[in-house]
Tab-separated table of N, CA and C and ligand atoms in Angstrom:
chain	number	residue	atom	x	y	z
A	1	UNK	N	-1.232	-28.786	20.946
A	1	UNK	CA	-1.363	-29.860	21.915
A	1	UNK	C	-0.880	-29.390	23.273
A	2	UNK	N	0.272	-28.735	23.310
A	2	UNK	CA	0.810	-28.278	24.577
A	2	UNK	C	-0.118	-27.260	25.226
A	3	UNK	N	-0.652	-26.357	24.407
A	3	UNK	CA	-1.525	-25.310	24.932
A	3	UNK	C	-2.803	-25.941	25.495
A	4	UNK	N	-3.353	-26.910	24.722
A	4	UNK	CA	-4.584	-27.545	25.151
A	4	UNK	C	-4.356	-28.275	26.480
A	5	UNK	N	-3.236	-28.954	26.587
A	5	UNK	CA	-2.948	-29.703	27.802
A	5	UNK	C	-2.806	-28.767	28.994
A	6	UNK	N	-2.343	-27.555	28.736
A	6	UNK	CA	-2.086	-26.628	29.830
A	6	UNK	C	-3.357	-25.917	30.284
A	7	UNK	N	-4.378	-25.930	29.449
A	7	UNK	CA	-5.575	-25.157	29.770
A	7	UNK	C	-6.280	-25.555	31.066
A	8	UNK	N	-6.486	-26.847	31.335
A	8	UNK	CA	-7.176	-27.188	32.585
A	8	UNK	C	-6.475	-26.613	33.810
A	9	UNK	N	-5.169	-26.665	33.794
A	9	UNK	CA	-4.424	-26.118	34.926
A	9	UNK	C	-4.580	-24.598	34.977
A	10	UNK	N	-4.508	-23.957	33.800
A	10	UNK	CA	-4.625	-22.501	33.752
A	10	UNK	C	-6.016	-22.048	34.163
A	11	UNK	N	-7.031	-22.833	33.802
A	11	UNK	CA	-8.404	-22.439	34.081
A	11	UNK	C	-8.638	-22.315	35.583
A	12	UNK	N	-7.838	-23.027	36.358
A	12	UNK	CA	-8.006	-22.975	37.793
A	12	UNK	C	-7.346	-21.771	38.430
A	13	UNK	N	-6.517	-21.093	37.656
A	13	UNK	CA	-5.779	-19.973	38.229
A	13	UNK	C	-6.709	-18.785	38.438
A	14	UNK	N	-6.677	-18.209	39.597
A	14	UNK	CA	-7.598	-17.132	39.962
A	14	UNK	C	-7.401	-15.907	39.072
A	15	UNK	N	-6.163	-15.648	38.696
A	15	UNK	CA	-5.844	-14.414	37.984
A	15	UNK	C	-6.364	-14.401	36.542
A	16	UNK	N	-6.653	-15.576	35.981
A	16	UNK	CA	-7.035	-15.624	34.573
A	16	UNK	C	-8.510	-15.340	34.383
A	17	UNK	N	-8.815	-14.629	33.300
A	17	UNK	CA	-10.205	-14.308	33.008
A	17	UNK	C	-10.671	-15.121	31.819
A	18	UNK	N	-11.961	-15.211	31.649
A	18	UNK	CA	-12.510	-15.902	30.494
A	18	UNK	C	-12.101	-15.237	29.201
A	19	UNK	N	-11.948	-13.958	29.224
A	19	UNK	CA	-11.539	-13.216	28.034
A	19	UNK	C	-10.169	-13.691	27.555
A	20	UNK	N	-9.269	-13.857	28.495
A	20	UNK	CA	-7.926	-14.329	28.130
A	20	UNK	C	-8.008	-15.698	27.477
A	21	UNK	N	-8.753	-16.600	28.087
A	21	UNK	CA	-8.816	-17.975	27.606
A	21	UNK	C	-9.507	-18.083	26.254
A	22	UNK	N	-10.405	-17.156	25.971
A	22	UNK	CA	-11.133	-17.246	24.708
A	22	UNK	C	-10.397	-16.519	23.583
A	23	UNK	N	-9.212	-16.031	23.848
A	23	UNK	CA	-8.442	-15.326	22.827
A	23	UNK	C	-7.082	-15.979	22.636
A	24	UNK	N	-7.076	-17.154	21.972
A	24	UNK	CA	-5.788	-17.820	21.748
A	24	UNK	C	-4.874	-16.976	20.869
A	25	UNK	N	-3.582	-17.086	21.075
A	25	UNK	CA	-2.609	-16.266	20.349
A	25	UNK	C	-2.731	-16.460	18.836
A	26	UNK	N	-3.044	-17.660	18.394
A	26	UNK	CA	-3.085	-17.937	16.954
A	26	UNK	C	-4.154	-17.117	16.246
A	27	UNK	N	-5.229	-16.801	16.928
A	27	UNK	CA	-6.314	-16.064	16.307
A	27	UNK	C	-5.883	-14.654	15.914
A	28	UNK	N	-4.856	-14.142	16.555
A	28	UNK	CA	-4.399	-12.792	16.292
A	28	UNK	C	-3.517	-12.710	15.040
A	29	UNK	N	-3.103	-13.846	14.487
A	29	UNK	CA	-2.238	-13.841	13.312
A	29	UNK	C	-0.809	-13.530	13.682
A	30	UNK	N	0.010	-13.271	12.683
A	30	UNK	CA	1.426	-13.003	12.937
A	30	UNK	C	2.167	-12.976	11.623
A	31	UNK	N	3.489	-13.134	11.691
A	31	UNK	CA	4.307	-13.142	10.482
A	31	UNK	C	4.348	-14.561	9.922
A	32	UNK	N	4.026	-14.694	8.656
A	32	UNK	CA	4.101	-16.001	8.006
A	32	UNK	C	4.955	-15.899	6.746
A	33	UNK	N	5.477	-17.043	6.313
A	33	UNK	CA	6.109	-17.110	4.990
A	33	UNK	C	4.979	-17.332	4.003
A	34	UNK	N	4.743	-16.340	3.163
A	34	UNK	CA	3.568	-16.354	2.279
A	34	UNK	C	3.859	-17.053	0.950
A	35	UNK	N	5.025	-16.781	0.384
A	35	UNK	CA	5.344	-17.351	-0.917
A	35	UNK	C	6.856	-17.415	-1.096
A	36	UNK	N	7.321	-18.456	-1.755
A	36	UNK	CA	8.743	-18.577	-2.095
A	36	UNK	C	8.871	-18.696	-3.606
A	37	UNK	N	9.571	-17.738	-4.222
A	37	UNK	CA	9.841	-17.814	-5.657
A	37	UNK	C	11.269	-18.334	-5.790
A	38	UNK	N	11.390	-19.679	-5.787
A	38	UNK	CA	12.715	-20.293	-5.642
A	38	UNK	C	13.445	-20.487	-6.959
A	39	UNK	N	12.705	-20.501	-8.096
A	39	UNK	CA	13.361	-20.659	-9.404
A	39	UNK	C	13.140	-19.377	-10.186
A	40	UNK	N	14.156	-18.524	-10.151
A	40	UNK	CA	14.091	-17.230	-10.815
A	40	UNK	C	13.635	-17.390	-12.263
A	41	UNK	N	12.780	-16.464	-12.762
A	41	UNK	CA	12.268	-16.591	-14.135
A	41	UNK	C	13.399	-16.693	-15.163
A	42	UNK	N	13.246	-17.571	-16.139
A	42	UNK	CA	14.228	-17.734	-17.201
A	42	UNK	C	15.472	-18.469	-16.740
A	43	UNK	N	16.524	-18.383	-17.566
A	43	UNK	CA	17.774	-19.055	-17.249
A	43	UNK	C	18.398	-18.454	-15.997
A	44	UNK	N	18.959	-19.311	-15.174
A	44	UNK	CA	19.601	-18.825	-13.952
A	44	UNK	C	21.029	-18.385	-14.285
A	45	UNK	N	21.119	-17.154	-14.804
A	45	UNK	CA	22.393	-16.638	-15.311
A	45	UNK	C	23.295	-16.115	-14.199
A	46	UNK	N	22.730	-15.877	-13.044
A	46	UNK	CA	23.537	-15.328	-11.949
A	46	UNK	C	23.621	-13.811	-11.980
A	47	UNK	N	22.940	-13.157	-12.949
A	47	UNK	CA	22.926	-11.689	-12.974
A	47	UNK	C	22.183	-11.183	-11.747
A	48	UNK	N	22.415	-9.926	-11.400
A	48	UNK	CA	21.735	-9.389	-10.223
A	48	UNK	C	20.212	-9.403	-10.412
A	49	UNK	N	19.767	-9.112	-11.651
A	49	UNK	CA	18.325	-9.141	-11.911
A	49	UNK	C	17.768	-10.537	-11.696
A	50	UNK	N	18.518	-11.539	-12.142
A	50	UNK	CA	18.064	-12.919	-11.960
A	50	UNK	C	18.091	-13.316	-10.481
A	51	UNK	N	19.130	-12.886	-9.790
A	51	UNK	CA	19.211	-13.178	-8.350
A	51	UNK	C	18.029	-12.542	-7.615
A	52	UNK	N	17.634	-11.348	-8.052
A	52	UNK	CA	16.513	-10.681	-7.392
A	52	UNK	C	15.162	-11.238	-7.818
A	53	UNK	N	15.170	-12.032	-8.916
A	53	UNK	CA	13.953	-12.736	-9.305
A	53	UNK	C	13.686	-13.928	-8.402
A	54	UNK	N	14.626	-14.204	-7.551
A	54	UNK	CA	14.489	-15.260	-6.539
A	54	UNK	C	14.223	-14.574	-5.204
A	55	UNK	N	13.139	-14.957	-4.549
A	55	UNK	CA	12.811	-14.250	-3.317
A	55	UNK	C	11.879	-15.061	-2.433
A	56	UNK	N	11.768	-14.619	-1.216
A	56	UNK	CA	10.794	-15.172	-0.269
A	56	UNK	C	9.965	-14.006	0.267
A	57	UNK	N	8.670	-14.199	0.289
A	57	UNK	CA	7.760	-13.142	0.727
A	57	UNK	C	7.164	-13.481	2.098
A	58	UNK	N	7.300	-12.542	2.996
A	58	UNK	CA	6.686	-12.679	4.318
A	58	UNK	C	5.426	-11.828	4.361
A	59	UNK	N	4.488	-12.228	5.193
A	59	UNK	CA	3.259	-11.450	5.344
A	59	UNK	C	2.885	-11.345	6.817
A	60	UNK	N	2.468	-10.158	7.195
A	60	UNK	CA	1.954	-9.942	8.539
A	60	UNK	C	0.436	-10.095	8.480
A	61	UNK	N	-0.055	-11.210	8.982
A	61	UNK	CA	-1.492	-11.493	8.902
A	61	UNK	C	-2.253	-10.936	10.099
A	62	UNK	N	-1.550	-10.229	10.966
A	62	UNK	CA	-2.217	-9.692	12.164
A	62	UNK	C	-2.729	-8.275	11.905
A	63	UNK	N	-3.393	-7.707	12.880
A	63	UNK	CA	-3.958	-6.364	12.749
A	63	UNK	C	-3.083	-5.307	13.411
A	64	UNK	N	-1.827	-5.656	13.686
A	64	UNK	CA	-0.891	-4.695	14.280
A	64	UNK	C	0.475	-4.880	13.649
A	65	UNK	N	1.263	-3.802	13.607
A	65	UNK	CA	2.629	-3.891	13.102
A	65	UNK	C	3.445	-4.792	14.029
A	66	UNK	N	4.363	-5.555	13.437
A	66	UNK	CA	5.188	-6.479	14.216
A	66	UNK	C	6.657	-6.207	13.903
A	67	UNK	N	7.459	-6.074	14.924
A	67	UNK	CA	8.891	-5.889	14.746
A	67	UNK	C	9.545	-7.214	14.391
A	68	UNK	N	10.431	-7.175	13.392
A	68	UNK	CA	11.188	-8.374	13.031
A	68	UNK	C	12.673	-8.142	13.305
A	69	UNK	N	12.955	-7.284	14.246
A	69	UNK	CA	14.336	-6.942	14.597
A	69	UNK	C	15.142	-8.181	14.979
A	70	UNK	N	16.167	-8.483	14.183
A	70	UNK	CA	17.031	-9.615	14.484
A	70	UNK	C	16.495	-10.967	14.053
A	71	UNK	N	15.308	-10.986	13.444
A	71	UNK	CA	14.747	-12.254	12.967
A	71	UNK	C	15.606	-12.756	11.812
A	72	UNK	N	15.611	-14.076	11.624
A	72	UNK	CA	16.493	-14.700	10.644
A	72	UNK	C	15.692	-15.530	9.655
A	73	UNK	N	15.985	-15.316	8.365
A	73	UNK	CA	15.418	-16.136	7.296
A	73	UNK	C	16.563	-16.991	6.764
A	74	UNK	N	16.406	-18.321	6.771
A	74	UNK	CA	17.535	-19.176	6.366
A	74	UNK	C	17.066	-20.369	5.553
A	75	UNK	N	17.998	-20.943	4.787
A	75	UNK	CA	17.704	-22.141	4.004
A	75	UNK	C	18.239	-23.368	4.751
A	76	UNK	N	18.108	-24.528	4.119
A	76	UNK	CA	18.566	-25.763	4.780
A	76	UNK	C	20.070	-25.706	5.034
A	77	UNK	N	20.821	-25.102	4.079
A	77	UNK	CA	22.272	-25.032	4.217
A	77	UNK	C	22.716	-23.927	5.173
A	78	UNK	N	21.758	-23.293	5.824
A	78	UNK	CA	22.024	-22.279	6.854
A	78	UNK	C	22.624	-20.983	6.305
A	79	UNK	N	22.244	-20.644	5.059
A	79	UNK	CA	22.525	-19.290	4.566
A	79	UNK	C	21.509	-18.388	5.249
A	80	UNK	N	21.993	-17.354	5.941
A	80	UNK	CA	21.105	-16.551	6.781
A	80	UNK	C	20.966	-15.120	6.300
A	81	UNK	N	19.750	-14.613	6.405
A	81	UNK	CA	19.504	-13.185	6.258
A	81	UNK	C	18.917	-12.704	7.575
A	82	UNK	N	19.541	-11.699	8.161
A	82	UNK	CA	19.058	-11.168	9.437
A	82	UNK	C	18.379	-9.826	9.213
A	83	UNK	N	17.169	-9.703	9.680
A	83	UNK	CA	16.432	-8.460	9.506
A	83	UNK	C	16.982	-7.364	10.403
A	84	UNK	N	17.030	-6.141	9.864
A	84	UNK	CA	17.394	-4.991	10.700
A	84	UNK	C	16.209	-4.636	11.595
A	85	UNK	N	16.334	-3.559	12.340
A	85	UNK	CA	15.297	-3.142	13.284
A	85	UNK	C	14.150	-2.454	12.538
A	86	UNK	N	13.276	-3.280	11.923
A	86	UNK	CA	12.140	-2.752	11.168
A	86	UNK	C	10.881	-3.484	11.595
A	87	UNK	N	9.748	-2.873	11.252
A	87	UNK	CA	8.459	-3.503	11.508
A	87	UNK	C	7.795	-3.817	10.180
A	88	UNK	N	6.953	-4.847	10.187
A	88	UNK	CA	6.092	-5.128	9.044
A	88	UNK	C	4.692	-4.711	9.463
A	89	UNK	N	4.101	-3.796	8.679
A	89	UNK	CA	2.804	-3.252	9.039
A	89	UNK	C	1.686	-4.288	8.991
A	90	UNK	N	0.592	-3.984	9.632
A	90	UNK	CA	-0.571	-4.874	9.656
A	90	UNK	C	-1.016	-5.196	8.234
A	91	UNK	N	-1.118	-6.472	7.920
A	91	UNK	CA	-1.572	-6.890	6.601
A	91	UNK	C	-0.575	-6.691	5.484
A	92	UNK	N	0.624	-6.190	5.802
A	92	UNK	CA	1.618	-5.867	4.777
A	92	UNK	C	2.533	-7.059	4.491
A	93	UNK	N	3.181	-6.979	3.334
A	93	UNK	CA	4.138	-8.009	2.962
A	93	UNK	C	5.512	-7.390	2.766
A	94	UNK	N	6.533	-8.205	2.878
A	94	UNK	CA	7.883	-7.790	2.531
A	94	UNK	C	8.535	-8.933	1.758
A	95	UNK	N	9.158	-8.569	0.634
A	95	UNK	CA	9.827	-9.555	-0.212
A	95	UNK	C	11.326	-9.465	0.045
A	96	UNK	N	11.923	-10.591	0.367
A	96	UNK	CA	13.366	-10.647	0.599
A	96	UNK	C	14.020	-11.234	-0.643
A	97	UNK	N	14.667	-10.343	-1.432
A	97	UNK	CA	15.327	-10.744	-2.665
A	97	UNK	C	16.730	-11.266	-2.363
A	98	UNK	N	17.242	-12.130	-3.235
A	98	UNK	CA	18.558	-12.717	-2.993
A	98	UNK	C	19.695	-11.772	-3.365
A	99	UNK	N	19.509	-10.953	-4.407
A	99	UNK	CA	20.590	-10.115	-4.901
A	99	UNK	C	20.747	-8.792	-4.171
A	100	UNK	N	21.373	-7.837	-4.887
A	100	UNK	CA	21.641	-6.519	-4.302
A	100	UNK	C	20.539	-5.536	-4.673
A	101	UNK	N	20.292	-4.575	-3.805
A	101	UNK	CA	19.313	-3.552	-4.089
A	101	UNK	C	19.175	-2.617	-2.910
A	102	UNK	N	18.307	-1.618	-3.083
A	102	UNK	CA	18.076	-0.644	-2.027
A	102	UNK	C	16.812	-1.009	-1.270
A	103	UNK	N	16.958	-1.203	0.015
A	103	UNK	CA	15.836	-1.665	0.831
A	103	UNK	C	14.736	-0.622	0.915
A	104	UNK	N	13.493	-1.090	0.874
A	104	UNK	CA	12.321	-0.267	1.156
A	104	UNK	C	11.488	-1.034	2.178
A	105	UNK	N	10.331	-0.474	2.544
A	105	UNK	CA	9.500	-1.174	3.525
A	105	UNK	C	8.958	-2.481	2.956
A	106	UNK	N	8.837	-2.573	1.637
A	106	UNK	CA	8.252	-3.765	1.027
A	106	UNK	C	9.278	-4.696	0.395
A	107	UNK	N	10.522	-4.218	0.272
A	107	UNK	CA	11.566	-5.018	-0.382
A	107	UNK	C	12.868	-4.971	0.404
A	108	UNK	N	13.406	-6.132	0.657
A	108	UNK	CA	14.706	-6.251	1.330
A	108	UNK	C	15.622	-7.066	0.425
A	109	UNK	N	16.926	-6.897	0.615
A	109	UNK	CA	17.900	-7.547	-0.258
A	109	UNK	C	18.982	-8.247	0.558
A	110	UNK	N	19.267	-9.492	0.180
A	110	UNK	CA	20.299	-10.248	0.893
A	110	UNK	C	21.702	-9.839	0.447
A	111	UNK	N	21.771	-9.125	-0.703
A	111	UNK	CA	23.062	-8.669	-1.248
A	111	UNK	C	24.026	-9.807	-1.547
A	112	UNK	N	23.490	-10.884	-2.096
A	112	UNK	CA	24.327	-12.043	-2.439
A	112	UNK	C	24.702	-12.044	-3.918
A	113	UNK	N	25.754	-12.794	-4.218
A	113	UNK	CA	26.184	-12.985	-5.604
A	113	UNK	C	25.816	-14.376	-6.110
A	114	UNK	N	25.182	-15.169	-5.280
A	114	UNK	CA	24.794	-16.530	-5.682
A	114	UNK	C	23.387	-16.819	-5.165
A	115	UNK	N	22.718	-17.735	-5.837
A	115	UNK	CA	21.368	-18.109	-5.424
A	115	UNK	C	21.394	-18.797	-4.056
A	116	UNK	N	20.307	-18.642	-3.348
A	116	UNK	CA	20.167	-19.265	-2.028
A	116	UNK	C	19.161	-20.411	-2.061
A	117	UNK	N	18.030	-20.160	-2.718
A	117	UNK	CA	16.912	-21.105	-2.642
A	117	UNK	C	17.026	-22.124	-3.767
A	118	UNK	N	17.317	-23.359	-3.400
A	118	UNK	CA	17.542	-24.403	-4.391
A	118	UNK	C	16.288	-24.662	-5.227
A	119	UNK	N	16.494	-24.845	-6.562
A	119	UNK	CA	15.367	-25.114	-7.448
A	119	UNK	C	14.796	-26.505	-7.213
A	120	UNK	N	15.637	-27.432	-6.827
A	120	UNK	CA	15.195	-28.827	-6.702
A	120	UNK	C	14.378	-29.039	-5.439
A	121	UNK	N	14.912	-28.646	-4.323
A	121	UNK	CA	14.167	-28.712	-3.061
A	121	UNK	C	14.925	-27.933	-2.007
A	122	UNK	N	14.190	-27.335	-1.128
A	122	UNK	CA	14.811	-26.532	-0.069
A	122	UNK	C	13.720	-26.196	0.946
A	123	UNK	N	14.139	-25.616	2.031
A	123	UNK	CA	13.183	-25.160	3.044
A	123	UNK	C	13.595	-23.787	3.527
A	124	UNK	N	12.665	-22.842	3.471
A	124	UNK	CA	12.886	-21.517	4.062
A	124	UNK	C	12.342	-21.561	5.480
A	125	UNK	N	13.168	-21.144	6.411
A	125	UNK	CA	12.741	-21.120	7.815
A	125	UNK	C	12.937	-19.722	8.366
A	126	UNK	N	11.918	-19.249	9.070
A	126	UNK	CA	11.973	-17.939	9.718
A	126	UNK	C	12.013	-18.157	11.223
A	127	UNK	N	13.011	-17.567	11.871
A	127	UNK	CA	13.091	-17.668	13.330
A	127	UNK	C	13.197	-16.276	13.930
A	128	UNK	N	12.818	-16.181	15.186
A	128	UNK	CA	13.042	-14.946	15.917
A	128	UNK	C	14.513	-14.853	16.284
A	129	UNK	N	14.913	-13.698	16.819
A	129	UNK	CA	16.314	-13.484	17.176
A	129	UNK	C	16.782	-14.527	18.190
A	130	UNK	N	15.881	-14.999	19.042
A	130	UNK	CA	16.264	-15.982	20.062
A	130	UNK	C	16.269	-17.405	19.518
A	131	UNK	N	16.019	-17.565	18.218
A	131	UNK	CA	16.082	-18.883	17.595
A	131	UNK	C	14.755	-19.615	17.544
A	132	UNK	N	13.726	-19.097	18.198
A	132	UNK	CA	12.437	-19.805	18.172
A	132	UNK	C	11.836	-19.712	16.772
A	133	UNK	N	11.262	-20.822	16.317
A	133	UNK	CA	10.765	-20.913	14.958
A	133	UNK	C	9.437	-20.176	14.813
A	134	UNK	N	9.338	-19.368	13.748
A	134	UNK	CA	8.110	-18.630	13.468
A	134	UNK	C	7.302	-19.342	12.396
A	135	UNK	N	7.977	-19.751	11.310
A	135	UNK	CA	7.295	-20.432	10.203
A	135	UNK	C	8.350	-21.063	9.309
A	136	UNK	N	7.924	-22.011	8.498
A	136	UNK	CA	8.831	-22.570	7.495
A	136	UNK	C	8.015	-22.963	6.273
A	137	UNK	N	8.707	-23.122	5.149
A	137	UNK	CA	8.061	-23.476	3.887
A	137	UNK	C	9.019	-24.347	3.090
A	138	UNK	N	8.552	-25.506	2.664
A	138	UNK	CA	9.386	-26.441	1.893
A	138	UNK	C	8.807	-26.627	0.502
A	139	UNK	N	9.708	-26.960	-0.440
A	139	UNK	CA	9.251	-27.249	-1.800
A	139	UNK	C	10.144	-28.312	-2.423
A	140	UNK	N	9.634	-28.879	-3.531
A	140	UNK	CA	10.400	-29.868	-4.286
A	140	UNK	C	10.180	-29.586	-5.763
A	141	UNK	N	10.717	-30.443	-6.627
A	141	UNK	CA	10.536	-30.268	-8.076
A	141	UNK	C	9.073	-30.452	-8.477
A	142	UNK	N	8.261	-31.006	-7.587
A	142	UNK	CA	6.835	-31.134	-7.907
A	142	UNK	C	6.139	-29.783	-7.923
A	143	UNK	N	6.743	-28.788	-7.263
A	143	UNK	CA	6.169	-27.449	-7.289
A	143	UNK	C	6.664	-26.706	-8.518
A	144	UNK	N	5.858	-25.756	-9.047
A	144	UNK	CA	6.354	-24.923	-10.147
A	144	UNK	C	7.427	-23.955	-9.619
A	145	UNK	N	7.708	-22.889	-10.342
A	145	UNK	CA	8.801	-21.983	-9.975
A	145	UNK	C	8.635	-21.336	-8.622
A	146	UNK	N	7.397	-21.268	-8.141
A	146	UNK	CA	7.161	-20.662	-6.844
A	146	UNK	C	6.186	-21.514	-6.067
A	147	UNK	N	6.148	-21.251	-4.796
A	147	UNK	CA	5.200	-21.962	-3.951
A	147	UNK	C	4.524	-21.005	-2.986
A	148	UNK	N	3.209	-21.081	-2.949
A	148	UNK	CA	2.459	-20.368	-1.901
A	148	UNK	C	2.467	-21.261	-0.674
A	149	UNK	N	2.916	-20.700	0.424
A	149	UNK	CA	3.156	-21.543	1.587
A	149	UNK	C	1.943	-21.568	2.522
B	201	CA	CA1	15.155	-20.163	-13.603
B	202	CA	CA1	19.794	-23.531	-0.435
């Protein structure tokens, strides 16, 4: 809505080209929360394997690598995971596990000893380092163990 409202004013600006106006930022894609596996398979025993069975998957839907340096993934209770200075490749995914593990380009670990994503209901929110919201995903008991966002 804001972008649409701004267009008439922008269209009058001499510096802008038709090419710019016909290429909205959304068409280029970006980082999205693709899936949340909020209820780890089996009994929630609190073992590291079970903690790592709980995760949130991000996906880069754009055609270029995107840096997520300092970006934050958090739940409603404000448990935060801050990304290091890494990029997510074009079309690639990264799974952020709750437990401990060795990070790779496709897997990151919060290194926690307790679950983060509530089985009953919760919201995963991804923000940039400056706090601006990138995406969020909510679920309730009506969803099965995971949710495609
Ligand atoms: Ca479970
Ligand atoms: Ca939570």
